Structure formats: structure tokens, C-alpha cells
Short mmCIF file of C-alpha atoms in Angstrom, two decimals:
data_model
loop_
_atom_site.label_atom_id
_atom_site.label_comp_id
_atom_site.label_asym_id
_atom_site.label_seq_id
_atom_site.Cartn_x
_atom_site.Cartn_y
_atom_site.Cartn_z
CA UNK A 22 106.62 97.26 101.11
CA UNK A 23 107.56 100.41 99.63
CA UNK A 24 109.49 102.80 101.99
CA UNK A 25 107.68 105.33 103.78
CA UNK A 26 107.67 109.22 103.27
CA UNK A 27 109.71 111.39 105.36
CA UNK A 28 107.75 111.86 109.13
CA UNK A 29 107.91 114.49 111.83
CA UNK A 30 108.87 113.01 115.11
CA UNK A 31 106.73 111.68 117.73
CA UNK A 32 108.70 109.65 119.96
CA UNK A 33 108.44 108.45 123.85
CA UNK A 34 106.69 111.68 124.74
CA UNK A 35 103.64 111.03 122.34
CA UNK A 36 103.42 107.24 123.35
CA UNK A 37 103.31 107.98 127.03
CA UNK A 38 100.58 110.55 126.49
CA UNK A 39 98.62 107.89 124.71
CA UNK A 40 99.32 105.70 127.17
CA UNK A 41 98.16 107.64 130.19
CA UNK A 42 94.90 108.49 128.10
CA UNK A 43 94.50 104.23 127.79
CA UNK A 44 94.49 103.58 131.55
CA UNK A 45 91.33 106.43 131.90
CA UNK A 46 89.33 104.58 128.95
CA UNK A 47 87.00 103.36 131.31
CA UNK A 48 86.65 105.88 133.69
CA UNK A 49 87.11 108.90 131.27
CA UNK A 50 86.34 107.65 127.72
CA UNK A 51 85.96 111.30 125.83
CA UNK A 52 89.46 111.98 126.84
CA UNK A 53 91.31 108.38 125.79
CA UNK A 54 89.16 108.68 122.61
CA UNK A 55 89.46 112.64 121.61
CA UNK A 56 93.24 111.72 122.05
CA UNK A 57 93.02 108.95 120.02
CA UNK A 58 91.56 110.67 117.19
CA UNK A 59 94.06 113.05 117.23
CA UNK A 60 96.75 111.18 116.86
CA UNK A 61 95.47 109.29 114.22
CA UNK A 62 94.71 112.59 111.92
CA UNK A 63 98.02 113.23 112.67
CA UNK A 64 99.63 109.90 111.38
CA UNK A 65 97.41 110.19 108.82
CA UNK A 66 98.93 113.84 107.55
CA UNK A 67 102.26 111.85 107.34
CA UNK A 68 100.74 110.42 104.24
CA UNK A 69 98.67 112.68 102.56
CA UNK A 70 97.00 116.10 103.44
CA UNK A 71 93.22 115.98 104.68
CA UNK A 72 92.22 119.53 103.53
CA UNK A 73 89.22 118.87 100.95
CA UNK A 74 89.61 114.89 101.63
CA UNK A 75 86.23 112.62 102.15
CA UNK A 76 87.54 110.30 105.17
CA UNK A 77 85.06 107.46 105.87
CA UNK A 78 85.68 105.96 109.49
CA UNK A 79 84.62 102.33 109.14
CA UNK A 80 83.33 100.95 112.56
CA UNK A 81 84.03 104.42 114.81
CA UNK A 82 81.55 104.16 117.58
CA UNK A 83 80.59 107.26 118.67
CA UNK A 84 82.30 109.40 116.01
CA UNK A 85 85.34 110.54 117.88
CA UNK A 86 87.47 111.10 114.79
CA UNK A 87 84.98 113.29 113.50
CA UNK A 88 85.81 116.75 115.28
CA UNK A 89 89.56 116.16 114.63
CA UNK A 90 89.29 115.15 111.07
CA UNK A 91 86.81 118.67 110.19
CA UNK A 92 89.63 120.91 111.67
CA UNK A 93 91.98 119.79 108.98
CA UNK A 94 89.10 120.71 106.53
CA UNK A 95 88.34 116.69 105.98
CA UNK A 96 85.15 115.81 105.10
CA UNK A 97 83.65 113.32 107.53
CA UNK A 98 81.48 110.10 107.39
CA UNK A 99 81.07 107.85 110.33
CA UNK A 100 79.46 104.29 109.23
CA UNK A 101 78.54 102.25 111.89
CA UNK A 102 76.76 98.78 112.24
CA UNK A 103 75.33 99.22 116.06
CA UNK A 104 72.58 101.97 116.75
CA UNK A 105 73.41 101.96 120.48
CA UNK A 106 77.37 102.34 119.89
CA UNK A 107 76.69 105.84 117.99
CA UNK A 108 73.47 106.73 120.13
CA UNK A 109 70.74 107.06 117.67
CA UNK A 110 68.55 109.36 119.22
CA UNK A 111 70.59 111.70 120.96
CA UNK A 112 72.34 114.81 120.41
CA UNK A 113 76.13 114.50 119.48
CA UNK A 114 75.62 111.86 116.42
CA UNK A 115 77.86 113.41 113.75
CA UNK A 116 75.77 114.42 110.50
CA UNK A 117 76.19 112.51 107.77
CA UNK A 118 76.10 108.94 110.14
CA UNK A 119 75.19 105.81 108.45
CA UNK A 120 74.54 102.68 110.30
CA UNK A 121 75.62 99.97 107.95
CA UNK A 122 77.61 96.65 108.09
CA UNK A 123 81.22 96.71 107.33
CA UNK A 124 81.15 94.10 104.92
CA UNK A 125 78.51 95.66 103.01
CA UNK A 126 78.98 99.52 102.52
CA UNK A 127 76.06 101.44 101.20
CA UNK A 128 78.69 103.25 98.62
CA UNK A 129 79.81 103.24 94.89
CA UNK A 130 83.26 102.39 94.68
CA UNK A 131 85.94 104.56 94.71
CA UNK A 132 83.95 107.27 96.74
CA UNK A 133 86.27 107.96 99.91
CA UNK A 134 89.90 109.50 100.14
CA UNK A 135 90.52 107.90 102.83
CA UNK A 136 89.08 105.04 104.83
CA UNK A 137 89.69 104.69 108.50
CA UNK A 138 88.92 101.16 110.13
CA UNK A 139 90.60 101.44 113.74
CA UNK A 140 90.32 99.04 116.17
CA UNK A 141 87.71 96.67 114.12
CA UNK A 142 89.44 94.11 112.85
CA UNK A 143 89.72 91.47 115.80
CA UNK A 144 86.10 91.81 116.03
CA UNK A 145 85.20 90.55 113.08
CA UNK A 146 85.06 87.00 111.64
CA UNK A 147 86.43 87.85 108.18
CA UNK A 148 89.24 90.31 108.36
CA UNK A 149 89.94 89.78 104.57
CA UNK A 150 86.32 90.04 103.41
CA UNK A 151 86.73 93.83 105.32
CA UNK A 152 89.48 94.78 103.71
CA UNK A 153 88.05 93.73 100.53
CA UNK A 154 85.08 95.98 101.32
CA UNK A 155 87.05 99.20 102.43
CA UNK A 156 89.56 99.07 99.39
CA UNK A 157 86.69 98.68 97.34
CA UNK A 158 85.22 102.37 98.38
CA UNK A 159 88.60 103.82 98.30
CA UNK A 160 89.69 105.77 95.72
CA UNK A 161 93.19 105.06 92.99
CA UNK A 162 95.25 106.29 94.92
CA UNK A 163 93.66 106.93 98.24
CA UNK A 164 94.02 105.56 101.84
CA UNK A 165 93.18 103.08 103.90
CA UNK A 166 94.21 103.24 107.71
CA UNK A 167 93.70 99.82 109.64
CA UNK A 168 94.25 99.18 113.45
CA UNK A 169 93.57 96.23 115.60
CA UNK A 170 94.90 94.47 118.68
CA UNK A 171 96.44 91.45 118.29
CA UNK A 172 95.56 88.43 120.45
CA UNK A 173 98.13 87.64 122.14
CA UNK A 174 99.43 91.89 123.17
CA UNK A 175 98.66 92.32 126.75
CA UNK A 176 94.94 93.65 125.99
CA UNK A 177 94.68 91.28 123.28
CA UNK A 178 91.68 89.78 125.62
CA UNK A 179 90.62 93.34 126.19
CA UNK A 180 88.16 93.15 129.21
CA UNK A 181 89.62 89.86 130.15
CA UNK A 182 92.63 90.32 129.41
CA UNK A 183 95.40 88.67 130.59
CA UNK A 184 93.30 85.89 131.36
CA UNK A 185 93.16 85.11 127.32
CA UNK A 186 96.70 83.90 127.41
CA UNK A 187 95.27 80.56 128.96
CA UNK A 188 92.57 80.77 126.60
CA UNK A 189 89.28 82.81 125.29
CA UNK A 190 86.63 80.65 126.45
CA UNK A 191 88.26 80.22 129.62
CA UNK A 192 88.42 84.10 130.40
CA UNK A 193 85.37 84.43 129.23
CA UNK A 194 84.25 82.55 131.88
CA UNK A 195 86.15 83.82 134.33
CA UNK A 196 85.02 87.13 134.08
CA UNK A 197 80.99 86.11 134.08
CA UNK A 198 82.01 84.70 137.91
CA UNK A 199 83.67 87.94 138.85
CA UNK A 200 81.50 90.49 137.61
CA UNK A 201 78.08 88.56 137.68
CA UNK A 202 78.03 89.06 133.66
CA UNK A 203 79.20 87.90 130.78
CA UNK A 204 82.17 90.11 129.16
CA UNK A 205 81.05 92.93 126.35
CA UNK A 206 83.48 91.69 123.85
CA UNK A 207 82.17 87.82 123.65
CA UNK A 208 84.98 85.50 122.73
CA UNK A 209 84.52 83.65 119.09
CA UNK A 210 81.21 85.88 118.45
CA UNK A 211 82.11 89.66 119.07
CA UNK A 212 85.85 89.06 119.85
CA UNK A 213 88.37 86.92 117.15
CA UNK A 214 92.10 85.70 117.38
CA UNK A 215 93.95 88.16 115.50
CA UNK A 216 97.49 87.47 114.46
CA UNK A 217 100.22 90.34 113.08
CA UNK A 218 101.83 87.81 110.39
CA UNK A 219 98.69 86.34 109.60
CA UNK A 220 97.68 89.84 108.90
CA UNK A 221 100.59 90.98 107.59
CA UNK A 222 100.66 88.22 104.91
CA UNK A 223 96.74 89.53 104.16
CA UNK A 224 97.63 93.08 103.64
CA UNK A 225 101.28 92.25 101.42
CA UNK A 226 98.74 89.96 98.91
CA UNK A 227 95.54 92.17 99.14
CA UNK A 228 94.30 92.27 95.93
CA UNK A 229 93.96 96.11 94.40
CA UNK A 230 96.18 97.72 96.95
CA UNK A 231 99.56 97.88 98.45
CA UNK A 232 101.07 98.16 101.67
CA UNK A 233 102.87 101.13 102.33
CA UNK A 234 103.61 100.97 105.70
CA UNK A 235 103.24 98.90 108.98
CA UNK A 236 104.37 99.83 112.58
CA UNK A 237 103.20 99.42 116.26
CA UNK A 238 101.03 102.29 116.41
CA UNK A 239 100.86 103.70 119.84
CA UNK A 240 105.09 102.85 119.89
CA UNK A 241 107.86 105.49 118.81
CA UNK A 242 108.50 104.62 115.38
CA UNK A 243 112.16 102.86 116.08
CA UNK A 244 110.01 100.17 117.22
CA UNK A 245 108.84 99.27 114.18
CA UNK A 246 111.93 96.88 114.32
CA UNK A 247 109.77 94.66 116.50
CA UNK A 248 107.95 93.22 113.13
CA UNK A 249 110.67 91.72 111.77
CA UNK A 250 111.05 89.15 114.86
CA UNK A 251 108.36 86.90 114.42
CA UNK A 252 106.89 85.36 117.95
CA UNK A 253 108.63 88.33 119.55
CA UNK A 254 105.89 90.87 117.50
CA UNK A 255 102.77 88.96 118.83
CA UNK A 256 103.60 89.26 122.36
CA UNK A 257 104.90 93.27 122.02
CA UNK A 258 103.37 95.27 119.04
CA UNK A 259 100.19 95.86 121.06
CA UNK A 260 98.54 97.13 118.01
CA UNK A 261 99.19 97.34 114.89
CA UNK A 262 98.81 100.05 112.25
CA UNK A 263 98.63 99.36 108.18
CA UNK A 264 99.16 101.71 105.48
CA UNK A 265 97.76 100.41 102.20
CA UNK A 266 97.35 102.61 99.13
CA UNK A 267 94.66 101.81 96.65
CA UNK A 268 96.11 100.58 93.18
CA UNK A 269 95.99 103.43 90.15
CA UNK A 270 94.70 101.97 87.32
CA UNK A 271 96.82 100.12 85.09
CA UNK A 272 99.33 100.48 88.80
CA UNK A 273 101.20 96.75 89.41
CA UNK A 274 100.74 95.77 92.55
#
């Protein structure tokens, strides 16, 4: 892993503000999510600038990154596989939406700048086939930003978390007799066991790109220590941020 470019600080300040935002996500989504997205246009300036860049945001819901990404003159394409996620229908769907699957992107290759796939990964079956997919449509040269929670972080369970530490099934279940439902992220179908050095390992051997950086990403950036102690990582990282940069042709990865 090659070392990464100089950074402007962020520090405690910017992960308590995050933090704050993440205990109104259900109550207040717009704000946890508009702060969100601008955060992660900011990490993403520490790598390259996104005036005049085509950013595809793999998996983004309702387009939150959308707003934040056009104010640093980025162009902006929001692919997503679930009509009701993005609201098909209703005002506030940013132009240029596609609803497509992850796995199989309606592109040519090499057609976005950047690729931003946050908080996907642990809901799909295939994490490698997805990475395949969004390196694929990525420029030599360009971007791709990846962010998931790992399994066994405190919201690794999300909705039923920490009830996953004794199992998925089992606080799956648990929450169906509390809340007279079954939970939205379904364990084994909509929800997977994600691991950071299983997915480490992925993104050090994935074919066509490199990794160029890897940190907690909601932590100051000291913490970034925290990946070098494995069993320690899986219990604190909370999420994890990659960095990989598409290979330039004849590049050696």
C-alpha cells in the first residue's frame, strides 16, 4: 500500500460531529446523511480534485451525495438497484438516476472518475464480484471510494445490533418479537458477514487496481493504527474506508 498524499486535518472535532449526526439517523435522516456526504467529498478532495470529475455513487439511496458532489463542480450519477430507496415518482430524484444492479452496470468501461460505493458492501453476497464491477467503469487512473460496516463493529448488526454478537439469525429473531416485524436489513439475504482482513486481503490482490489507502473512516486519522492489530480492528474500526486507484495501462500492480 503505497503511502498516502499529504491531508488537511480533521481530527476528534470532525468525528464527534459525525457521530452526533449517527445517533439522529432515524429520527432525522436528511441531516445524518447531508453530513455524510459532505464529509465524504471532502475525503475524497484529499485525493484528487472533483472540479470537471464524473463521480458515479454506486448503491446511494436517495442521492445524498449528489448536492455536495455538484458544488465542487463534479458531475453526478446516482445508480441504484431499488425504485423505492431513490423514490421513483417523486420530486427530489437527482437527474441523471439509473436504477441498475451493482454487479451489472449499464456503462462502457472506463466511463467514471470516480466511483463511490459507501455503505454497500455488507449487503451484498459477492463483495469481490462488486469491486470487479466498479473498477471496471473506472477510469486509468481514477477512483474508487468503498465503505462498509464490518460485522462484528458495534452496528455491525445495524438494526439489531448488538444482538448479532450472539449471532445473525438469532437477532433476527429477536427483533421480529420486539417490534412485531421482521428487521429491514434481513440477515444472510439483505445483510452479510463482512470482515476488515478478509476485505483487506480482497482489495491488496484486486485485480486492475491498487490500494492506496485504508483507515477507519468516521475515526481521526491516528487511528488508522487500529488495522494493523488484527482481532482488535474487527471489534473497533466501525467502518472502514478503501482507497483503490485504477491501474494505468501498462501500470504494475
Amino acid at each position: 500500500m503505497t503511502a498516502p498524499p499529504a491531508h488537511r486535518p480533521g481530527g476528534l472535532r470532525r468525528s464527534v460531529r459525525l457521530f452526533r449526526a449517527f445517533l439522529v439517523e432515524q429520527t432525522d435522516p436528511g441531516r445524518f446523511y447531508g453530513e455524510l456526504a459532505g464529509d465524504t467529498v471532502r475525503q475524497l478532495e484529499r485525493y484528487c480534485p472533483l472540479d470537471n470529475k464524473t463521480v458515479l455513487d454506486i448503491g446511494g439511496g436517495q442521492g445524498h451525495l449528489a448536492a455536495a458532489v455538484r458544488a465542487r463542480g463534479g458531475g453526478y450519477h446516482l445508480v441504484e438497484p431499488d425504485p423505492d430507496a431513490i423514490g421513483l415518482g417523486r420530486d427530489g430524484v437527482p437527474p441523471g438516476t439509473v436504477v441498475a444492479d451493482g454487479y451489472w452496470l449499464p456503462f462502457r468501461a472506463g466511463i467514471a472518475d470516480i466511483c463511490v460505493c459507501s455503505n454497500v458492501l455488507e449487503h451484498v453476497p459477492d463483495p469481490a464480484g462488486l469491486l470487479d464491477e466498479l473498477v471496471r467503469v473506472t477510469r486509468p487512473g481514477g477512483l474508487v471510494y468503498v465503505s462498509f460496516t464490518n460485522w462484528y463493529s458495534p452496528w455491525g448488526g445495524h438494526e439489531t445490533s448488538p444482538w448479532h454478537y450472539f449471532g445473525g439469525a438469532r437477532a433476527a429473531r429477536r427483533y421480529a418479537r420486539r417490534h412485531g416485524r421482521p428487521p429491514k436489513n434481513e440477515y444472510r439475504r439483505t445483510l452479510f458477514p463482512v470482515h476488515i482482513g478478509q476485505t483487506l486481503r480482497l482489495a491488496r490482490r484486486q485485480p486492475g487496481a491498487r490500494l492506496a489507502d485504508a483507515l477507519p473512516r468516521y475515526y481521526p486519522r491516528p487511528a488508522r493504527v487500529l488495522l494493523r492489530v488484527p482481532g482488535l480492528r474487527e471489534l473497533l474500526t466501525w467502518n472502514l474506508l478503501l482507497i483503490l486507484r485504477k491501474d494505468e495501462p501498462g501500470a504494475v500492480s
